[in-house]
Short mmCIF file of C-alpha atoms in Angstrom, two decimals:
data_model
loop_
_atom_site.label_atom_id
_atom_site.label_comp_id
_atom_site.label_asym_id
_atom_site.label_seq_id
_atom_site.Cartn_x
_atom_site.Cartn_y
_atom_site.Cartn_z
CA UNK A 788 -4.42 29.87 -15.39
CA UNK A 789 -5.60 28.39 -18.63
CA UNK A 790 -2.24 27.69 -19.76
CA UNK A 791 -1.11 25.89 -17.15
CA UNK A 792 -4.36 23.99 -16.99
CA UNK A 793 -3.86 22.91 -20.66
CA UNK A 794 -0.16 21.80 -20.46
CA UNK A 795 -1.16 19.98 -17.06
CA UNK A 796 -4.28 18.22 -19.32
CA UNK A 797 -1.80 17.79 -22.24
CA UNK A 798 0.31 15.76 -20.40
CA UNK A 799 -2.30 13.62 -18.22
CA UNK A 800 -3.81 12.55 -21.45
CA UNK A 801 0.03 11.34 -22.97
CA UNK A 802 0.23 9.41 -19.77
CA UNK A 803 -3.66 7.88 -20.26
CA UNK A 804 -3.04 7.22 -24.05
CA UNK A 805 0.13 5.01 -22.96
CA UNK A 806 -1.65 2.92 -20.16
CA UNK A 807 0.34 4.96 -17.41
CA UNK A 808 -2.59 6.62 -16.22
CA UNK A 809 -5.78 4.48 -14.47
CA UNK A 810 -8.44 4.11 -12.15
CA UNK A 811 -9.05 2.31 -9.31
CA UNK A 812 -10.32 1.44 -6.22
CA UNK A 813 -8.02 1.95 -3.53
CA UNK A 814 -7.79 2.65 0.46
CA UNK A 815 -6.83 6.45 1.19
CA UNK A 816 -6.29 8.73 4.09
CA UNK A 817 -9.69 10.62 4.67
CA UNK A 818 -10.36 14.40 6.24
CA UNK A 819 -13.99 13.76 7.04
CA UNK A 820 -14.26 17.77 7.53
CA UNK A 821 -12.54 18.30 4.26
CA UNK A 822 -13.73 15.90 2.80
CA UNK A 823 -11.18 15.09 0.66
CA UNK A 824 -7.99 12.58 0.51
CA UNK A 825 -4.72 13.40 1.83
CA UNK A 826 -1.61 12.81 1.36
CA UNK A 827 0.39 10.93 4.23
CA UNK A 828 2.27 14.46 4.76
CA UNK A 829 -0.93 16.20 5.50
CA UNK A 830 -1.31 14.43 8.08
CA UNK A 831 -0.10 15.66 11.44
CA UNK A 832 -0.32 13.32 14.66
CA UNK A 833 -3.19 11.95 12.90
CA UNK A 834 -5.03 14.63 11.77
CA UNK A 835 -5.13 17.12 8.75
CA UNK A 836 -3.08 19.71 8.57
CA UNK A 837 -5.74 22.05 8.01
CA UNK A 838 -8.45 21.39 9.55
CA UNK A 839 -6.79 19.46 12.79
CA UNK A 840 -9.84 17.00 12.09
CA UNK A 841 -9.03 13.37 12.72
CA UNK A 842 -8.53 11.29 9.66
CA UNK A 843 -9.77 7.90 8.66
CA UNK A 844 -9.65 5.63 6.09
CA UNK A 845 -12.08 4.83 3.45
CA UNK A 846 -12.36 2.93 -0.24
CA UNK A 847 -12.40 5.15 -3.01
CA UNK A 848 -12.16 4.90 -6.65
CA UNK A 849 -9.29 7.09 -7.51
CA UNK A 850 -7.02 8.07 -10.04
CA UNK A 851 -3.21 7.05 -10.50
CA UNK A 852 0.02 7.18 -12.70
CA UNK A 853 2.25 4.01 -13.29
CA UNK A 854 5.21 4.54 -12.16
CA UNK A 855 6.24 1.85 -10.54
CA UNK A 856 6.76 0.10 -14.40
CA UNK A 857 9.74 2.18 -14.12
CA UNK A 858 11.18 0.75 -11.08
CA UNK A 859 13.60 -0.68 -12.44
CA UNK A 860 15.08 1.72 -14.75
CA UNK A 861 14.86 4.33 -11.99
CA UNK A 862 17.09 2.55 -9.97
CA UNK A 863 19.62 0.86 -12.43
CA UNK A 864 19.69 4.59 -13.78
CA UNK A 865 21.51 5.84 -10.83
CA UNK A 866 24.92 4.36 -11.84
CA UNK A 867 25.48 7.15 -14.64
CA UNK A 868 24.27 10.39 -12.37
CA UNK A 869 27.04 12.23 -10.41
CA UNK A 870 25.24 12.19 -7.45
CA UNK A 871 25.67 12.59 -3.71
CA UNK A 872 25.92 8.84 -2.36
CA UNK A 873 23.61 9.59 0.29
CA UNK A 874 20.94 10.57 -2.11
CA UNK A 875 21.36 8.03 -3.76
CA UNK A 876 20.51 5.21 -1.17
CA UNK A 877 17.26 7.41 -0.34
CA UNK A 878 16.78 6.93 -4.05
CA UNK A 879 17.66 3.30 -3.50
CA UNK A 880 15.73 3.18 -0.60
CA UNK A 881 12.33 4.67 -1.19
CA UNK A 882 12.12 2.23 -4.68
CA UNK A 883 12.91 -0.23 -2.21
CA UNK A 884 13.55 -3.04 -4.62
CA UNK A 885 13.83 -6.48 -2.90
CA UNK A 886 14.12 -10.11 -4.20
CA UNK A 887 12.82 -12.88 -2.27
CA UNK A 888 9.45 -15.45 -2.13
CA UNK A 889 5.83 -15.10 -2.45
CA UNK A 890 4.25 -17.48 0.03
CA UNK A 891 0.94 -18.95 0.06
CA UNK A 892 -0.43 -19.74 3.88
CA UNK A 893 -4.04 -21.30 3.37
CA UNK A 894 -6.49 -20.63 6.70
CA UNK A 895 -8.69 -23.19 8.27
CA UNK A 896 -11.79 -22.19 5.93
CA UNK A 897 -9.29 -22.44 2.99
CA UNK A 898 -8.41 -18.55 1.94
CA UNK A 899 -5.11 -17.81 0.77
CA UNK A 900 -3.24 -15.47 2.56
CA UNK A 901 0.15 -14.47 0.17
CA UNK A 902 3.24 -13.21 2.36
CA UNK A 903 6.05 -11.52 0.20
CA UNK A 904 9.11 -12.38 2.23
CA UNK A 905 12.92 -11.67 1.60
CA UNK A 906 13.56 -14.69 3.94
CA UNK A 907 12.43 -17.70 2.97
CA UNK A 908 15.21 -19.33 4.85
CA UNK A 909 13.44 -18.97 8.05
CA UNK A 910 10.16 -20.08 7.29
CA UNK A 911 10.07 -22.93 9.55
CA UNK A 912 10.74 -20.16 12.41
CA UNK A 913 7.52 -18.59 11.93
CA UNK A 914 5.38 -18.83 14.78
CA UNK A 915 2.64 -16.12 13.83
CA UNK A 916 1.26 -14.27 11.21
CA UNK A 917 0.03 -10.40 11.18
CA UNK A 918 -2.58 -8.79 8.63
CA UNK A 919 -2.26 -4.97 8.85
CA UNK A 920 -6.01 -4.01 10.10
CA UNK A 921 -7.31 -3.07 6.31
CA UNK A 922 -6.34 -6.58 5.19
CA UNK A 923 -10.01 -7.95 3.27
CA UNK A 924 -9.43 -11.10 5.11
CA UNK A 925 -9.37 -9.64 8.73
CA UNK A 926 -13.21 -9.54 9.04
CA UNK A 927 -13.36 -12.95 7.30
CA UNK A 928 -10.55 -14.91 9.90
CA UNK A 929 -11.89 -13.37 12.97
CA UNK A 930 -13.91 -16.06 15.23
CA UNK A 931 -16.95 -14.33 16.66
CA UNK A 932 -15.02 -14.21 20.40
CA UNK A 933 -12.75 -11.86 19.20
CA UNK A 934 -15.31 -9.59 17.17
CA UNK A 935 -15.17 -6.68 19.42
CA UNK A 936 -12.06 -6.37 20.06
CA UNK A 937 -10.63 -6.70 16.57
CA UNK A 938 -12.91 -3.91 15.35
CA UNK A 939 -12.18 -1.56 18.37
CA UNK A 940 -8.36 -1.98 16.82
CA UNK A 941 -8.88 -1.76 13.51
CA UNK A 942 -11.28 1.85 13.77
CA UNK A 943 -7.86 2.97 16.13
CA UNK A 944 -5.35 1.99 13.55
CA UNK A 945 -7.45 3.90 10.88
CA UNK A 946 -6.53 7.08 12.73
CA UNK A 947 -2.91 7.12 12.71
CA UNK A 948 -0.59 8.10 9.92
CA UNK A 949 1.15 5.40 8.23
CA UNK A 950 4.84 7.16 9.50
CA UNK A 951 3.66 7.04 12.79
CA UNK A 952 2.15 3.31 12.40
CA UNK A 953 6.15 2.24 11.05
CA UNK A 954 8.19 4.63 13.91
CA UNK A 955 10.43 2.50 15.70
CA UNK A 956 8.60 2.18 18.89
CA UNK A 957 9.64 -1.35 20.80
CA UNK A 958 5.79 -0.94 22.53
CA UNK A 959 3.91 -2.97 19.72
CA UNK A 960 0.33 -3.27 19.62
CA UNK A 961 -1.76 -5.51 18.00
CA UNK A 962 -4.60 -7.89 18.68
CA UNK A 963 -5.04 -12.26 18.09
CA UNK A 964 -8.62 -12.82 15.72
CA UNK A 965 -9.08 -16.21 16.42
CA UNK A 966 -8.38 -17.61 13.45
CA UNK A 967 -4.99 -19.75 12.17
CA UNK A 968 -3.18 -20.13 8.82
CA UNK A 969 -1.13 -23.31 8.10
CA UNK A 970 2.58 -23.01 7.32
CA UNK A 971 3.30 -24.88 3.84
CA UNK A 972 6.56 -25.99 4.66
CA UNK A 973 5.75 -28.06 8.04
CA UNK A 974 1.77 -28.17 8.18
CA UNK A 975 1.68 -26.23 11.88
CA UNK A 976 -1.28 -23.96 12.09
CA UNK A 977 -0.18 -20.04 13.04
CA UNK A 978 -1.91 -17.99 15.10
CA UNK A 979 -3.22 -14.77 12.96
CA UNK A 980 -2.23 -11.47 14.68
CA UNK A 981 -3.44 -7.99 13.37
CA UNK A 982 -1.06 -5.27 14.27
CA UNK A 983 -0.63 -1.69 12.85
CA UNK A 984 2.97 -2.00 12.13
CA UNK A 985 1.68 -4.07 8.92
CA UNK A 986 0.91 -2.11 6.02
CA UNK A 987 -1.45 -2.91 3.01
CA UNK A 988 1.17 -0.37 0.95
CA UNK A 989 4.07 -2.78 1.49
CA UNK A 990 3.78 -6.20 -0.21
CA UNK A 991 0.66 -8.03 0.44
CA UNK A 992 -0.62 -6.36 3.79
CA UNK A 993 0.52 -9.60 5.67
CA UNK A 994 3.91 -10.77 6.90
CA UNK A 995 5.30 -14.40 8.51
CA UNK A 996 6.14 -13.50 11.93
CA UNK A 997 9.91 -14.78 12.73
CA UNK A 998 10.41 -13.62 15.80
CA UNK A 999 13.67 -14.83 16.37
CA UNK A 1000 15.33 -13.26 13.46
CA UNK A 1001 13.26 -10.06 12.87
CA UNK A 1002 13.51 -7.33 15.62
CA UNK A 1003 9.87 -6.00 15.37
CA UNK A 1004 8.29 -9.73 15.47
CA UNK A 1005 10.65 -9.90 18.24
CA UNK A 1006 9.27 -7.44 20.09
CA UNK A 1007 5.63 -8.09 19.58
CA UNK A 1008 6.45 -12.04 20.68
CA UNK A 1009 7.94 -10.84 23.84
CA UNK A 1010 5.02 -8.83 24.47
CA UNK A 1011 2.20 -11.24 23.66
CA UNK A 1012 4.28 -14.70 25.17
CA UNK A 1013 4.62 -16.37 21.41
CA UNK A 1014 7.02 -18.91 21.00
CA UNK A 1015 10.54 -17.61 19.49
CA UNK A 1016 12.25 -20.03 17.25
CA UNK A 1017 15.59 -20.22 16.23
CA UNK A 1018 16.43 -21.38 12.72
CA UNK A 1019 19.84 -20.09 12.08
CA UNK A 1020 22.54 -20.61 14.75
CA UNK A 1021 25.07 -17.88 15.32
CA UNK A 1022 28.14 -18.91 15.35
CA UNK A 1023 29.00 -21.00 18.54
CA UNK A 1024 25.88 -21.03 19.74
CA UNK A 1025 25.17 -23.39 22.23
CA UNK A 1026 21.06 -23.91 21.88
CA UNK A 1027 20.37 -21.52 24.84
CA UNK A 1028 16.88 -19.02 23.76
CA UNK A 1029 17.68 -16.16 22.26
CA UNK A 1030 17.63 -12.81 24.23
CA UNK A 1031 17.51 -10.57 21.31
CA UNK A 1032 16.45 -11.12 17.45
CA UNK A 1033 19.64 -12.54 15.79
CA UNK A 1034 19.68 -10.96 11.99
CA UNK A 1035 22.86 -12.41 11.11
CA UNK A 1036 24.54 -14.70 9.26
CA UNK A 1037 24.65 -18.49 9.93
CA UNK A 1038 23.10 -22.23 9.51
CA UNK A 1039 19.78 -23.34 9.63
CA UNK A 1040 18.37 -25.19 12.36
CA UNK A 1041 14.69 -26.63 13.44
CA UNK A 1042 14.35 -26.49 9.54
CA UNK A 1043 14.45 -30.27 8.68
CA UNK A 1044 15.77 -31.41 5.54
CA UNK A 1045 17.28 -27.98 5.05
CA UNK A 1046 19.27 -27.95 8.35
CA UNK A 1047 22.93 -26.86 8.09
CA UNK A 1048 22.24 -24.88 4.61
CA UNK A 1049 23.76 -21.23 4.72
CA UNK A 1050 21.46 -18.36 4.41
CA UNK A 1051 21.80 -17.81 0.85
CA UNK A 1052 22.12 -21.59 -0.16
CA UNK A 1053 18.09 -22.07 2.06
CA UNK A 1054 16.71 -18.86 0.53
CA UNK A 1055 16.88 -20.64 -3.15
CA UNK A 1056 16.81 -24.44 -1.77
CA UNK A 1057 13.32 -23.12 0.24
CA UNK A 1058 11.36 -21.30 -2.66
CA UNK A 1059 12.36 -24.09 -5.03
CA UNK A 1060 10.98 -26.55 -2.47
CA UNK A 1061 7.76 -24.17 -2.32
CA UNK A 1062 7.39 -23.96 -5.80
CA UNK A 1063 7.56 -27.34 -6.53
CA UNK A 1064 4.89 -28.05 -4.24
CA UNK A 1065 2.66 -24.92 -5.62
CA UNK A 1066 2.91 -22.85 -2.40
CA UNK A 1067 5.63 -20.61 -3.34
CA UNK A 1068 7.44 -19.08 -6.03
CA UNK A 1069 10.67 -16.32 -6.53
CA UNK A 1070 9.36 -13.08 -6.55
CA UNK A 1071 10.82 -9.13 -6.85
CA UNK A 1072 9.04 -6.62 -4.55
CA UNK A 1073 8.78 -3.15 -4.63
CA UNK A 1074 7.97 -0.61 -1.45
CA UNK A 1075 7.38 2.09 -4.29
CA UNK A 1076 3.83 2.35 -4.59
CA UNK A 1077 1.53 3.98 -7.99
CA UNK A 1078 1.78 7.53 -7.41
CA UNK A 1079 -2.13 8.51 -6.50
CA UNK A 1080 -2.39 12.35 -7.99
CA UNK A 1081 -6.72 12.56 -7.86
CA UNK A 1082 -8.38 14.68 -5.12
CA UNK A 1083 -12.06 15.61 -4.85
CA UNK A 1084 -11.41 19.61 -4.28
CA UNK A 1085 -12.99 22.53 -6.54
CA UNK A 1086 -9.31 23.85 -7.06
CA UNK A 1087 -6.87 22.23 -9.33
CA UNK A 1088 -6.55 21.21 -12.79
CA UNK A 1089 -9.78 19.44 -13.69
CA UNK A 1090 -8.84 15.70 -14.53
CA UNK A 1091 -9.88 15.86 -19.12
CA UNK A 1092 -11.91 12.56 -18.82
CA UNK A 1093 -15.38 11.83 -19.54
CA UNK A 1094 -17.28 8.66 -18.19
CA UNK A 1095 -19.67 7.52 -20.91
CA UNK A 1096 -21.89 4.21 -20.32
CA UNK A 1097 -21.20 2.88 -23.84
CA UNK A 1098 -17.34 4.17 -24.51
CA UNK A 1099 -15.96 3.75 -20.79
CA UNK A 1100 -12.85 6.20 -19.94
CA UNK A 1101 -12.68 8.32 -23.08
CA UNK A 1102 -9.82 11.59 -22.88
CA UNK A 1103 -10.72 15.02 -24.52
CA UNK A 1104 -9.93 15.75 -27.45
CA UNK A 1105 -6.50 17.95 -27.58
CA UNK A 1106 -8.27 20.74 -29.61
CA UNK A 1107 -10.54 20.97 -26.53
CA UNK A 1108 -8.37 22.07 -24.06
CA UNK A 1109 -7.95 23.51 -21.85
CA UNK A 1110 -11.05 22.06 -19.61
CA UNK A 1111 -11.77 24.78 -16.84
CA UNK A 1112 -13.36 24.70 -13.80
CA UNK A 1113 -16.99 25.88 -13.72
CA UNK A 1114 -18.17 28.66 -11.51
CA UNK A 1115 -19.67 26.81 -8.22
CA UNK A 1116 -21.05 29.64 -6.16
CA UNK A 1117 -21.99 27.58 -3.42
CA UNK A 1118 -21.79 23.79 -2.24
CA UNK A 1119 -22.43 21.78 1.16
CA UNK A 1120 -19.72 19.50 1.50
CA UNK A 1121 -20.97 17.26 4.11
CA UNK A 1122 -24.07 16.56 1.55
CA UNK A 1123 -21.01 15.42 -1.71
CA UNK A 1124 -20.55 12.52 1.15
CA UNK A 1125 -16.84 12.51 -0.37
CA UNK A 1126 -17.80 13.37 -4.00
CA UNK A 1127 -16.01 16.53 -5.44
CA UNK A 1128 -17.45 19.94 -5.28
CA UNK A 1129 -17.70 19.62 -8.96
CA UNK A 1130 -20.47 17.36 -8.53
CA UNK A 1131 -22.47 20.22 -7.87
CA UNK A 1132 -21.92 22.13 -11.20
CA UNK A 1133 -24.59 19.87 -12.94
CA UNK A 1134 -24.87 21.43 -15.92
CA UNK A 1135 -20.77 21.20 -16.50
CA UNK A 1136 -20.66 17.36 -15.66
CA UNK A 1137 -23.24 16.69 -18.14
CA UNK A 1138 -21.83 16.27 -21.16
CA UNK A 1139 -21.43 14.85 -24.35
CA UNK A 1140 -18.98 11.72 -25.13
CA UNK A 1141 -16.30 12.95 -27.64
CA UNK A 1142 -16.42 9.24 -29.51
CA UNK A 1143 -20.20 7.96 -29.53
CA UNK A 1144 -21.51 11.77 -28.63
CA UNK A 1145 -23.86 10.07 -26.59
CA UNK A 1146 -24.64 11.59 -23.02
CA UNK A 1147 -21.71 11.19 -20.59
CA UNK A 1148 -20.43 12.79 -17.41
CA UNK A 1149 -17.17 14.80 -16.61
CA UNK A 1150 -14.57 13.34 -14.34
CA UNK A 1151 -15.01 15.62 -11.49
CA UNK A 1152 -11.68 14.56 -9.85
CA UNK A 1153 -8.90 17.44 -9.78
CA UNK A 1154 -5.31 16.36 -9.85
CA UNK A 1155 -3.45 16.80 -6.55
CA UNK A 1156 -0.07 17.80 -7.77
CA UNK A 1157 1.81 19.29 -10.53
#
């Protein structure tokens, strides 16, 4: 409907005139039958939901609203609605809001691997890292021994779902590259895992394995024989290996100068200490993610952007809307090799720019959602 198209269009270009609506390149779930991203709940046991193809994952330049610049204000703005409680922790929950470290772990051929962690406190516990299997660096840190089967894991993790990747399952997976990252606080070099519980959605795509104090990193260490340290002692404990990942309260241990500090007390004493030193710093982390909303489908609203080579990203005019969707009477989608249909409909993605009215080029894009 050409109403609906023009208030959808109306409000995309608010959002782009404010900064709260960009482009970038990003990973996304991939029907290669569709050809077209999807959203994690399109995705059924690993395939689309309408199709049954299975997905992968690709790189694609995409389109996205800012939301998470109001993390914040979405979540300190649930003290004055009458809400249920349990609504509001799946509020709470899905902004995920967390305060803790940033973490700087430098690898043998001197890349920087950044870990967002919540516990710096047990830093001197870590015994591992993991990169989830799109981190950049994976290809970079694997030693040639280890070529195959890294790649073999990575193409499987590609296939599943990210909700199927997180599900509490105590069977980890996961594969060693070859390659080691040295902890800041204590100089040891750590053994670089990559495991599909590790996503490049949540932080930095790469966690500090602690597998004494985290259940999953438990888990995988059991599995794989790594070491489990203990840095902070239950209370009464007598030294004896842990049978289970203790997530409690308690003093640090195996932590040198910051032995016998309570959990709160090492959290600050341990960033400062990596701050100072220019390895660290305090840090706020979000699991609440920019809200992708492009899709490369002949239906939906058509995205009122043209691409011109000497203006960039320039919106429609107002008084030009609504933009409609050209008649496309037939396309091959395995030949748009993930472009949209629209791509096809040459003479409507030629265009003129509305500032320079030099020669430009539609966005052929469609938003995904109202």
């Amino acid at each position: 409907m050409p109403e609906y198209y023009h208030w959808n269009q109306w409000l995309f270009l608010k959002l782009f005139q404010h900064g709260l609506a960009y482009r970038a390149q990003a990973p996304v779930v991939w029907c290669p039958s569709c050809q077209t991203v999807l959203a994690n709940e399109q995705v059924l046991n690993g395939a689309c939901e309408r199709c049954g193809t299975m997905i992968t994952r690709r790189d694609l330049e995409q389109w996205f609203l800012k939301i998470t610049d109001y993390a914040d204000e979405l979540i300190d703005g649930l003290d004055d609605l009458d809400w249920p409680d349990e609504t509001v922790r799946a509020q709470v929950n899905w902004i995920g809001r967390s305060d803790g470290a940033d973490i700087s772990f430098t690898t043998r051929d001197g890349d920087v691997i950044s870990v967002f962690t919540t516990r710096p406190d047990t830093l001197f516990g870590a015994t591992f890292m993991v990169l989830a299997p799109e981190h950049p660096l994976v290809s970079k840190v694997t030693t040639g021994s280890h070529t195959v089967e890294v790649r073999d894991y990575v193409d499987a993790a590609t296939r599943k779902s990210e909700l199927d990747r997180v599900a509490l399952d105590p069977d980890k997976t996961g594969v060693f590259t070859g390659g080691y990252a040295i902890n800041p606080v204590n100089g040891e070099a750590l053994p670089i895992w990559i495991a599909d519980y590790v996503l490049m959605s949540y932080g930095s795509g790469a966690i500090m394995a602690v597998p004494a104090h985290d259940e999953r990193d438990f888990a995988f260490a059991s599995k794989f024989g790594i070491e489990i340290r203990p840095v902070i002692a239950p209370p009464g404990w007598d030294g004896t290996p842990f049978d289970q990942a203790y997530i409690g309260e308690g003093m640090l241990v195996n932590s040198g100068e910051f032995n016998g500090l309570g959990v709160e007390a090492a959290c600050r004493a341990v960033t400062q200490h990596l701050k100072d030193g220019g390895t660290g710093d305090f840090a706020v982390n979000y699991r609440l993610r920019d809200w992708l909303i492009s899709r490369q489908r002949y239906w939906g609203t058509p995205i009122p952007i043209v691409h011109c080579d000497d203006c960039g990203e320039v919106p429609i005019p107002e008084g030009q809307l609504p933009v409609l969707l050209p008649r496309v009477d037939q396309f091959d989608v395995q030949e748009l090799r993930g472009k949209s249909p629209l791509e096809a409909a040459e003479d409507w993605v030629e265009t003129t720019c509305p500032s320079c009215e030099g020669p430009a080029r539609r966005e052929t894009d469609t938003l995904g959602g109202f």
